[in-house]
Tab-separated table of N, CA and C in Angstrom:
chain	number	residue	atom	x	y	z
D	1	MET	N	216.273	31.678	33.065
D	1	MET	CA	215.027	31.016	33.421
D	1	MET	C	213.887	32.031	33.510
D	2	LYS	N	214.132	33.188	34.196
D	2	LYS	CA	213.093	34.204	34.318
D	2	LYS	C	212.758	34.792	32.959
D	3	THR	N	213.770	34.950	32.090
D	3	THR	CA	213.532	35.491	30.762
D	3	THR	C	212.642	34.554	29.960
D	4	THR	N	212.880	33.243	30.059
D	4	THR	CA	212.068	32.258	29.351
D	4	THR	C	210.625	32.310	29.826
D	5	ARG	N	210.420	32.393	31.144
D	5	ARG	CA	209.056	32.462	31.683
D	5	ARG	C	208.371	33.744	31.232
D	6	ALA	N	209.118	34.848	31.228
D	6	ALA	CA	208.537	36.126	30.816
D	6	ALA	C	208.146	36.085	29.343
D	7	LEU	N	209.001	35.501	28.503
D	7	LEU	CA	208.675	35.396	27.081
D	7	LEU	C	207.470	34.485	26.850
D	8	ALA	N	207.411	33.386	27.598
D	8	ALA	CA	206.268	32.477	27.461
D	8	ALA	C	204.982	33.174	27.877
D	9	LEU	N	205.029	33.947	28.973
D	9	LEU	CA	203.845	34.676	29.430
D	9	LEU	C	203.438	35.722	28.407
D	10	LEU	N	204.416	36.436	27.845
D	10	LEU	CA	204.128	37.437	26.824
D	10	LEU	C	203.492	36.787	25.592
D	11	ALA	N	204.048	35.665	25.143
D	11	ALA	CA	203.502	34.976	23.972
D	11	ALA	C	202.078	34.507	24.236
D	12	THR	N	201.836	33.939	25.422
D	12	THR	CA	200.491	33.478	25.775
D	12	THR	C	199.519	34.652	25.790
D	13	THR	N	199.934	35.769	26.367
D	13	THR	CA	199.073	36.955	26.425
D	13	THR	C	198.755	37.463	25.028
D	14	LEU	N	199.766	37.552	24.174
D	14	LEU	CA	199.538	38.033	22.813
D	14	LEU	C	198.610	37.107	22.037
D	15	LEU	N	198.792	35.800	22.189
D	15	LEU	CA	197.951	34.847	21.467
D	15	LEU	C	196.513	34.871	21.972
D	16	THR	N	196.328	34.927	23.306
D	16	THR	CA	194.965	34.878	23.847
D	16	THR	C	194.209	36.174	23.641
D	17	THR	N	194.917	37.279	23.468
D	17	THR	CA	194.231	38.551	23.233
D	17	THR	C	194.033	38.832	21.753
D	18	GLY	N	194.605	37.968	20.887
D	18	GLY	CA	194.430	38.138	19.454
D	18	GLY	C	195.393	39.141	18.845
D	19	LEU	N	196.402	39.581	19.608
D	19	LEU	CA	197.365	40.538	19.079
D	19	LEU	C	198.450	39.849	18.252
D	20	ALA	N	198.492	38.531	18.295
D	20	ALA	CA	199.469	37.779	17.511
D	20	ALA	C	198.798	36.507	17.027
D	21	SER	N	199.349	35.915	15.999
D	21	SER	CA	198.846	34.667	15.451
D	21	SER	C	199.892	33.591	15.659
D	22	ALA	N	199.459	32.378	15.984
D	22	ALA	CA	200.389	31.278	16.201
D	22	ALA	C	201.074	30.861	14.914
D	23	THR	N	200.489	31.171	13.753
D	23	THR	CA	201.061	30.737	12.485
D	23	THR	C	201.701	31.862	11.687
D	24	ALA	N	201.403	33.114	12.002
D	24	ALA	CA	201.947	34.235	11.236
D	24	ALA	C	203.329	34.608	11.749
D	25	PRO	N	204.231	35.005	10.852
D	25	PRO	CA	205.533	35.495	11.301
D	25	PRO	C	205.339	36.718	12.192
D	26	ILE	N	206.290	36.948	13.089
D	26	ILE	CA	206.167	38.050	14.033
D	26	ILE	C	205.993	39.380	13.325
D	27	GLY	N	206.631	39.571	12.210
D	27	GLY	CA	206.508	40.827	11.477
D	27	GLY	C	205.105	41.101	10.986
D	28	ASN	N	204.280	40.062	10.836
D	28	ASN	CA	202.919	40.226	10.340
D	28	ASN	C	201.885	40.315	11.459
D	29	ALA	N	202.314	40.190	12.692
D	29	ALA	CA	201.358	40.121	13.803
D	29	ALA	C	200.460	41.347	13.866
D	30	ALA	N	200.992	42.516	13.562
D	30	ALA	CA	200.187	43.735	13.676
D	30	ALA	C	199.255	43.922	12.489
D	31	THR	N	199.564	43.295	11.333
D	31	THR	CA	198.745	43.513	10.156
D	31	THR	C	197.831	42.347	9.841
D	32	THR	N	198.072	41.192	10.440
D	32	THR	CA	197.245	40.022	10.170
D	32	THR	C	196.134	39.952	11.207
D	33	PRO	N	194.860	39.997	10.784
D	33	PRO	CA	193.788	39.907	11.766
D	33	PRO	C	193.768	38.511	12.381
D	34	PRO	N	193.441	38.405	13.667
D	34	PRO	CA	193.392	37.096	14.295
D	34	PRO	C	192.286	36.248	13.685
D	35	ALA	N	192.547	34.935	13.635
D	35	ALA	CA	191.554	34.005	13.107
D	35	ALA	C	190.368	33.960	14.052
D	36	THR	N	189.197	33.775	13.512
D	36	THR	CA	188.003	33.675	14.326
D	36	THR	C	187.580	32.214	14.379
D	37	ALA	N	187.620	31.646	15.585
D	37	ALA	CA	187.207	30.262	15.774
D	37	ALA	C	185.945	30.263	16.618
D	38	LEU	N	184.957	29.532	16.181
D	38	LEU	CA	183.715	29.466	16.933
D	38	LEU	C	183.647	28.148	17.672
D	39	ALA	N	183.509	28.229	18.974
D	39	ALA	CA	183.365	27.043	19.790
D	39	ALA	C	181.897	26.656	19.844
D	40	SER	N	181.636	25.464	20.334
D	40	SER	CA	180.270	25.017	20.513
D	40	SER	C	179.522	26.002	21.397
D	41	GLY	N	178.330	26.388	21.011
D	41	GLY	CA	177.529	27.318	21.810
D	41	GLY	C	177.816	28.771	21.508
D	42	THR	N	178.508	29.036	20.393
D	42	THR	CA	178.782	30.426	20.044
D	42	THR	C	178.184	30.721	18.688
D	43	SER	N	178.098	32.004	18.409
D	43	SER	CA	177.653	32.434	17.094
D	43	SER	C	178.571	33.542	16.635
D	44	ALA	N	178.423	33.981	15.418
D	44	ALA	CA	179.278	35.047	14.906
D	44	ALA	C	179.107	36.327	15.707
D	45	SER	N	177.960	36.506	16.361
D	45	SER	CA	177.737	37.719	17.137
D	45	SER	C	178.258	37.606	18.563
D	46	GLY	N	178.718	36.414	18.963
D	46	GLY	CA	179.287	36.259	20.298
D	46	GLY	C	178.838	34.976	20.943
D	47	PRO	N	179.372	34.684	22.116
D	47	PRO	CA	179.042	33.446	22.803
D	47	PRO	C	177.625	33.472	23.357
D	48	SER	N	177.066	32.269	23.495
D	48	SER	CA	175.715	32.194	24.025
D	48	SER	C	175.702	32.274	25.544
D	49	ALA	N	176.821	31.952	26.186
D	49	ALA	CA	176.901	32.029	27.636
D	49	ALA	C	178.351	32.239	28.039
D	50	PRO	N	178.590	32.919	29.165
D	50	PRO	CA	179.961	33.135	29.608
D	50	PRO	C	180.701	31.821	29.766
D	51	GLY	N	181.959	31.810	29.329
D	51	GLY	CA	182.802	30.645	29.505
D	51	GLY	C	182.720	29.647	28.378
D	52	THR	N	181.863	29.858	27.353
D	52	THR	CA	181.740	28.870	26.291
D	52	THR	C	182.647	29.178	25.108
D	53	SER	N	183.152	30.380	24.991
D	53	SER	CA	184.037	30.740	23.897
D	53	SER	C	185.418	30.177	24.133
D	54	ALA	N	186.152	29.942	23.041
D	54	ALA	CA	187.517	29.457	23.157
D	54	ALA	C	188.387	30.470	23.888
D	55	LEU	N	187.969	31.719	23.972
D	55	LEU	CA	188.760	32.735	24.655
D	55	LEU	C	188.181	33.136	26.005
D	56	GLY	N	187.018	32.654	26.358
D	56	GLY	CA	186.364	33.097	27.584
D	56	GLY	C	186.758	32.294	28.807
D	57	THR	N	186.786	32.966	29.953
D	57	THR	CA	187.040	32.323	31.237
D	57	THR	C	185.926	32.717	32.186
D	58	SER	N	185.293	31.728	32.759
D	58	SER	CA	184.240	31.956	33.736
D	58	SER	C	184.393	30.908	34.829
D	59	LEU	N	184.711	31.362	36.046
D	59	LEU	CA	184.983	30.447	37.147
D	59	LEU	C	184.133	30.769	38.366
D	60	ARG	N	183.726	29.725	39.054
D	60	ARG	CA	183.063	29.844	40.353
D	60	ARG	C	184.120	29.459	41.378
D	61	LEU	N	184.496	30.395	42.245
D	61	LEU	CA	185.552	30.182	43.229
D	61	LEU	C	184.957	30.139	44.630
D	62	THR	N	185.430	29.203	45.460
D	62	THR	CA	184.981	29.145	46.850
D	62	THR	C	186.182	29.074	47.788
D	63	VAL	N	186.005	29.625	48.969
D	63	VAL	CA	186.993	29.536	50.051
D	63	VAL	C	186.230	29.114	51.297
D	64	ALA	N	186.712	28.038	51.939
D	64	ALA	CA	186.081	27.549	53.165
D	64	ALA	C	187.144	27.397	54.248
D	65	HIS	N	186.816	27.795	55.460
D	65	HIS	CA	187.734	27.677	56.589
D	65	HIS	C	187.567	26.288	57.187
D	66	GLY	N	188.423	25.364	56.765
D	66	GLY	CA	188.369	23.983	57.221
D	66	GLY	C	188.944	23.051	56.169
D	67	GLU	N	188.811	21.757	56.402
D	67	GLU	CA	189.421	20.758	55.523
D	67	GLU	C	188.540	20.316	54.358
D	68	THR	N	187.324	20.817	54.285
D	68	THR	CA	186.439	20.464	53.176
D	68	THR	C	185.853	21.738	52.575
D	69	PRO	N	185.408	21.666	51.313
D	69	PRO	CA	184.822	22.852	50.678
D	69	PRO	C	183.542	23.340	51.345
D	70	SER	N	182.919	22.499	52.186
D	70	SER	CA	181.679	22.923	52.846
D	70	SER	C	181.898	23.275	54.312
D	71	SER	N	183.159	23.331	54.756
D	71	SER	CA	183.463	23.685	56.148
D	71	SER	C	183.019	25.107	56.466
D	72	GLY	N	182.582	25.292	57.699
D	72	GLY	CA	182.192	26.637	58.144
D	72	GLY	C	181.146	27.239	57.238
D	73	THR	N	181.350	28.492	56.888
D	73	THR	CA	180.479	29.191	55.955
D	73	THR	C	181.310	29.551	54.732
D	74	PRO	N	181.268	28.708	53.698
D	74	PRO	CA	182.085	28.982	52.504
D	74	PRO	C	181.697	30.296	51.840
D	75	ARG	N	182.709	31.004	51.356
D	75	ARG	CA	182.486	32.221	50.575
D	75	ARG	C	182.632	31.857	49.104
D	76	THR	N	181.769	32.406	48.269
D	76	THR	CA	181.776	32.076	46.846
D	76	THR	C	181.704	33.354	46.025
D	77	VAL	N	182.508	33.395	44.949
D	77	VAL	CA	182.453	34.510	44.000
D	77	VAL	C	182.502	33.947	42.585
D	78	THR	N	182.148	34.788	41.642
D	78	THR	CA	182.254	34.449	40.222
D	78	THR	C	183.348	35.321	39.627
D	79	LEU	N	184.215	34.699	38.839
D	79	LEU	CA	185.290	35.419	38.171
D	79	LEU	C	185.147	35.218	36.673
D	80	GLU	N	184.946	36.317	35.959
D	80	GLU	CA	184.914	36.280	34.501
D	80	GLU	C	186.061	37.121	33.988
D	81	CYS	N	186.783	36.568	33.024
D	81	CYS	CA	187.930	37.261	32.454
D	81	CYS	C	187.654	37.583	30.992
D	82	PRO	N	188.394	38.549	30.431
D	82	PRO	CA	188.158	38.957	29.043
D	82	PRO	C	188.034	37.750	28.123
D	83	PRO	N	187.136	37.829	27.160
D	83	PRO	CA	186.486	39.042	26.698
D	83	PRO	C	185.224	39.407	27.463
D	84	TYR	N	184.798	38.621	28.444
D	84	TYR	CA	183.544	38.912	29.138
D	84	TYR	C	183.718	39.953	30.212
D	85	GLY	N	184.472	39.632	31.251
D	85	GLY	CA	184.767	40.470	32.386
D	85	GLY	C	183.735	41.511	32.742
D	86	GLY	N	183.202	41.442	33.918
D	86	GLY	CA	182.373	42.525	34.397
D	86	GLY	C	180.970	42.185	34.784
D	87	THR	N	180.135	41.779	33.864
D	87	THR	CA	178.702	41.688	34.143
D	87	THR	C	178.354	40.713	35.249
D	88	ALA	N	178.952	39.543	35.274
D	88	ALA	CA	178.615	38.563	36.305
D	88	ALA	C	179.734	38.398	37.323
D	89	THR	N	180.818	39.144	37.185
D	89	THR	CA	181.943	39.016	38.102
D	89	THR	C	181.596	39.609	39.455
D	90	THR	N	181.764	38.796	40.502
D	90	THR	CA	181.562	39.287	41.864
D	90	THR	C	182.882	39.274	42.630
D	91	HIS	N	183.967	38.916	41.981
D	91	HIS	CA	185.293	38.891	42.600
D	91	HIS	C	185.724	40.330	42.911
D	92	PRO	N	186.320	40.580	44.086
D	92	PRO	CA	186.687	41.948	44.441
D	92	PRO	C	187.847	42.542	43.629
D	93	ASP	N	188.697	41.702	43.027
D	93	ASP	CA	189.824	42.199	42.232
D	93	ASP	C	189.970	41.332	40.975
D	94	PRO	N	188.997	41.428	40.064
D	94	PRO	CA	189.009	40.526	38.910
D	94	PRO	C	190.212	40.711	37.988
D	95	ALA	N	190.702	41.924	37.818
D	95	ALA	CA	191.834	42.143	36.909
D	95	ALA	C	193.071	41.392	37.384
D	96	THR	N	193.391	41.504	38.673
D	96	THR	CA	194.562	40.813	39.208
D	96	THR	C	194.350	39.307	39.201
D	97	ALA	N	193.162	38.857	39.595
D	97	ALA	CA	192.884	37.419	39.617
D	97	ALA	C	192.975	36.822	38.209
D	98	CYS	N	192.421	37.505	37.220
D	98	CYS	CA	192.495	37.014	35.835
D	98	CYS	C	193.941	36.971	35.354
D	99	ARG	N	194.718	37.997	35.700
D	99	ARG	CA	196.123	38.019	35.304
D	99	ARG	C	196.871	36.832	35.911
D	100	LEU	N	196.600	36.510	37.174
D	100	LEU	CA	197.263	35.378	37.823
D	100	LEU	C	196.848	34.046	37.200
D	101	VAL	N	195.557	33.881	36.925
D	101	VAL	CA	195.082	32.643	36.294
D	101	VAL	C	195.714	32.493	34.909
D	102	ASP	N	195.781	33.599	34.160
D	102	ASP	CA	196.418	33.558	32.840
D	102	ASP	C	197.909	33.255	32.937
D	103	SER	N	198.571	33.733	33.989
D	103	SER	CA	200.023	33.534	34.116
D	103	SER	C	200.397	32.067	34.264
D	104	VAL	N	199.453	31.228	34.708
D	104	VAL	CA	199.714	29.788	34.835
D	104	VAL	C	198.878	28.995	33.830
D	105	ASN	N	198.361	29.705	32.821
D	105	ASN	CA	197.572	29.082	31.758
D	105	ASN	C	196.427	28.220	32.309
D	106	GLY	N	195.806	28.695	33.380
D	106	GLY	CA	194.655	28.000	33.954
D	106	GLY	C	194.998	26.839	34.874
D	107	ASP	N	196.287	26.511	35.046
D	107	ASP	CA	196.705	25.419	35.931
D	107	ASP	C	196.933	25.987	37.329
D	108	LEU	N	195.885	26.027	38.138
D	108	LEU	CA	195.950	26.671	39.439
D	108	LEU	C	196.916	25.971	40.389
D	109	ASN	N	197.286	24.728	40.110
D	109	ASN	CA	198.301	24.035	40.910
D	109	ASN	C	199.658	24.723	40.798
D	110	ARG	N	199.882	25.489	39.745
D	110	ARG	CA	201.168	26.160	39.523
D	110	ARG	C	201.239	27.544	40.151
D	111	LEU	N	200.147	28.035	40.731
D	111	LEU	CA	200.168	29.353	41.374
D	111	LEU	C	201.166	29.363	42.535
D	112	ASP	N	201.982	30.386	42.611
D	112	ASP	CA	202.888	30.608	43.740
D	112	ASP	C	203.333	32.063	43.663
D	113	VAL	N	202.460	32.965	44.112
D	113	VAL	CA	202.679	34.393	43.903
D	113	VAL	C	203.783	34.985	44.768
D	114	ASP	N	204.106	34.343	45.888
D	114	ASP	CA	205.162	34.843	46.765
D	114	ASP	C	206.001	33.667	47.249
D	115	PRO	N	206.830	33.082	46.348
D	115	PRO	CA	207.572	31.870	46.699
D	115	PRO	C	208.542	32.052	47.867
D	116	GLY	N	208.982	33.260	48.141
D	116	GLY	CA	209.900	33.493	49.252
D	116	GLY	C	209.204	33.886	50.535
D	117	GLY	N	207.881	33.946	50.493
D	117	GLY	CA	207.115	34.391	51.655
D	117	GLY	C	207.235	33.431	52.826
D	118	VAL	N	207.057	33.959	54.020
D	118	VAL	CA	207.171	33.157	55.231
D	118	VAL	C	205.834	33.166	55.958
D	119	CYS	N	205.379	31.987	56.342
D	119	CYS	CA	204.146	31.840	57.112
D	119	CYS	C	204.428	30.954	58.323
D	120	THR	N	203.585	31.056	59.334
D	120	THR	CA	203.742	30.200	60.516
D	120	THR	C	203.364	28.773	60.168
D	121	ASP	N	203.756	27.847	61.033
D	121	ASP	CA	203.422	26.440	60.841
D	121	ASP	C	202.098	26.070	61.502
D	122	LEU	N	201.380	27.040	62.003
D	122	LEU	CA	200.094	26.789	62.645
D	122	LEU	C	199.137	26.154	61.639
D	123	TYR	N	198.568	25.001	61.992
D	123	TYR	CA	197.625	24.338	61.095
D	123	TYR	C	196.214	24.834	61.385
D	124	ASP	N	195.700	25.610	60.463
D	124	ASP	CA	194.353	26.184	60.541
D	124	ASP	C	193.842	26.190	59.097
D	125	PRO	N	193.426	25.030	58.575
D	125	PRO	CA	193.232	24.827	57.131
D	125	PRO	C	192.147	25.679	56.477
D	126	TYR	N	192.421	25.983	55.209
D	126	TYR	CA	191.475	26.632	54.315
D	126	TYR	C	191.420	25.798	53.044
D	127	THR	N	190.206	25.484	52.593
D	127	THR	CA	190.032	24.707	51.370
D	127	THR	C	189.402	25.596	50.316
D	128	VAL	N	189.992	25.554	49.123
D	128	VAL	CA	189.484	26.365	48.016
D	128	VAL	C	189.088	25.457	46.859
D	129	THR	N	188.131	25.923	46.076
D	129	THR	CA	187.741	25.210	44.864
D	129	THR	C	187.560	26.211	43.733
D	130	ALA	N	187.726	25.719	42.526
D	130	ALA	CA	187.441	26.505	41.322
D	130	ALA	C	186.805	25.551	40.322
D	131	SER	N	185.732	26.001	39.709
D	131	SER	CA	185.098	25.192	38.664
D	131	SER	C	184.536	26.114	37.593
D	132	GLY	N	184.560	25.628	36.374
D	132	GLY	CA	184.067	26.412	35.253
D	132	GLY	C	184.907	26.156	34.024
D	133	THR	N	185.181	27.227	33.276
D	133	THR	CA	185.997	27.084	32.072
D	133	THR	C	187.108	28.124	32.067
D	134	TYR	N	188.259	27.697	31.549
D	134	TYR	CA	189.378	28.599	31.327
D	134	TYR	C	189.678	28.585	29.838
D	135	ARG	N	189.466	29.725	29.176
D	135	ARG	CA	189.704	29.851	27.731
D	135	ARG	C	189.029	28.717	26.957
D	136	GLY	N	187.811	28.391	27.379
D	136	GLY	CA	187.017	27.384	26.695
D	136	GLY	C	187.265	25.957	27.153
D	137	ARG	N	188.253	25.742	28.024
D	137	ARG	CA	188.556	24.395	28.518
D	137	ARG	C	187.965	24.222	29.913
D	138	PRO	N	187.418	23.032	30.205
D	138	PRO	CA	186.893	22.791	31.549
D	138	PRO	C	188.002	22.927	32.593
D	139	LEU	N	187.673	23.503	33.733
D	139	LEU	CA	188.639	23.658	34.813
D	139	LEU	C	187.980	23.224	36.111
D	140	SER	N	188.670	22.372	36.856
D	140	SER	CA	188.208	21.930	38.163
D	140	SER	C	189.428	21.867	39.075
D	141	PHE	N	189.343	22.511	40.233
D	141	PHE	CA	190.484	22.603	41.134
D	141	PHE	C	189.994	22.559	42.566
D	142	ARG	N	190.732	21.841	43.408
D	142	ARG	CA	190.447	21.807	44.848
D	142	ARG	C	191.781	21.640	45.570
D	143	HIS	N	191.983	22.460	46.598
D	143	HIS	CA	193.219	22.348	47.365
D	143	HIS	C	192.977	22.839	48.785
D	144	THR	N	193.604	22.171	49.752
D	144	THR	CA	193.546	22.599	51.141
D	144	THR	C	194.920	23.147	51.522
D	145	TYR	N	194.937	24.402	51.964
D	145	TYR	CA	196.172	25.063	52.396
D	145	TYR	C	196.260	24.981	53.916
D	146	GLY	N	197.469	24.938	54.445
D	146	GLY	CA	197.690	24.783	55.883
D	146	GLY	C	197.118	25.896	56.738
D	147	ASN	N	197.094	27.113	56.213
D	147	ASN	CA	196.496	28.241	56.927
D	147	ASN	C	196.239	29.374	55.933
D	148	HIS	N	195.630	30.446	56.412
D	148	HIS	CA	195.249	31.554	55.539
D	148	HIS	C	196.467	32.242	54.925
D	149	CYS	N	197.540	32.349	55.682
D	149	CYS	CA	198.764	32.967	55.161
D	149	CYS	C	199.302	32.176	53.967
D	150	VAL	N	199.361	30.867	54.099
D	150	VAL	CA	199.858	30.020	53.004
D	150	VAL	C	198.941	30.140	51.786
D	151	LEU	N	197.641	30.204	52.006
D	151	LEU	CA	196.685	30.395	50.919
D	151	LEU	C	196.989	31.685	50.153
D	152	LEU	N	197.125	32.790	50.861
D	152	LEU	CA	197.368	34.080	50.205
D	152	LEU	C	198.751	34.143	49.568
D	153	ARG	N	199.750	33.557	50.202
D	153	ARG	CA	201.105	33.553	49.655
D	153	ARG	C	201.172	32.743	48.367
D	154	THR	N	200.395	31.684	48.307
D	154	THR	CA	200.420	30.810	47.140
D	154	THR	C	199.481	31.288	46.042
D	155	ALA	N	198.221	31.541	46.363
D	155	ALA	CA	197.208	31.838	45.358
D	155	ALA	C	196.937	33.324	45.177
D	156	GLY	N	197.392	34.148	46.085
D	156	GLY	CA	197.224	35.595	45.950
D	156	GLY	C	195.784	36.023	45.766
D	157	ALA	N	195.587	36.952	44.833
D	157	ALA	CA	194.275	37.572	44.630
D	157	ALA	C	193.219	36.606	44.099
D	158	VAL	N	193.641	35.473	43.542
D	158	VAL	CA	192.635	34.540	42.992
D	158	VAL	C	191.637	34.125	44.070
D	159	PHE	N	192.140	33.775	45.261
D	159	PHE	CA	191.259	33.329	46.335
D	159	PHE	C	191.259	34.301	47.524
D	160	ASP	N	191.526	35.566	47.263
D	160	ASP	CA	191.528	36.575	48.321
D	160	ASP	C	190.200	37.327	48.311
D	161	PHE	N	189.202	36.732	48.942
D	161	PHE	CA	187.873	37.348	49.063
D	161	PHE	C	187.182	36.847	50.302
């Protein structure tokens, strides 16, 4: 099971970084240039805005202490992942957060970075949201975790700010 997940993650990474082609035999991956697909809002010289390319990820992430996204004083960051990464990213650990988002192919409901971790049963809710694009696809996510420990154990660096 772990081998299958590792191979799937490796294949996804190779395809999204352009190091492999979905249609080329594995032996040709190093010699066949990746196909260039232009999404709406892009040009041959690059995307017109972060998150509009089929390969770009640009997310607005929030963490609020309470049962709603506007509870308390919500914290908000911007996460941009390759090929953009950097200019508008305000996330404190963008490399790790991007790696985690990529590991679940943008399905943040599947995040579980420490499945064996132990947290108290104290109910002190944290609500997180994510909105934007993942590899050119719209992404919208909202979840309330029972407490800060459960949030970090489940989502890790993605919502650790």
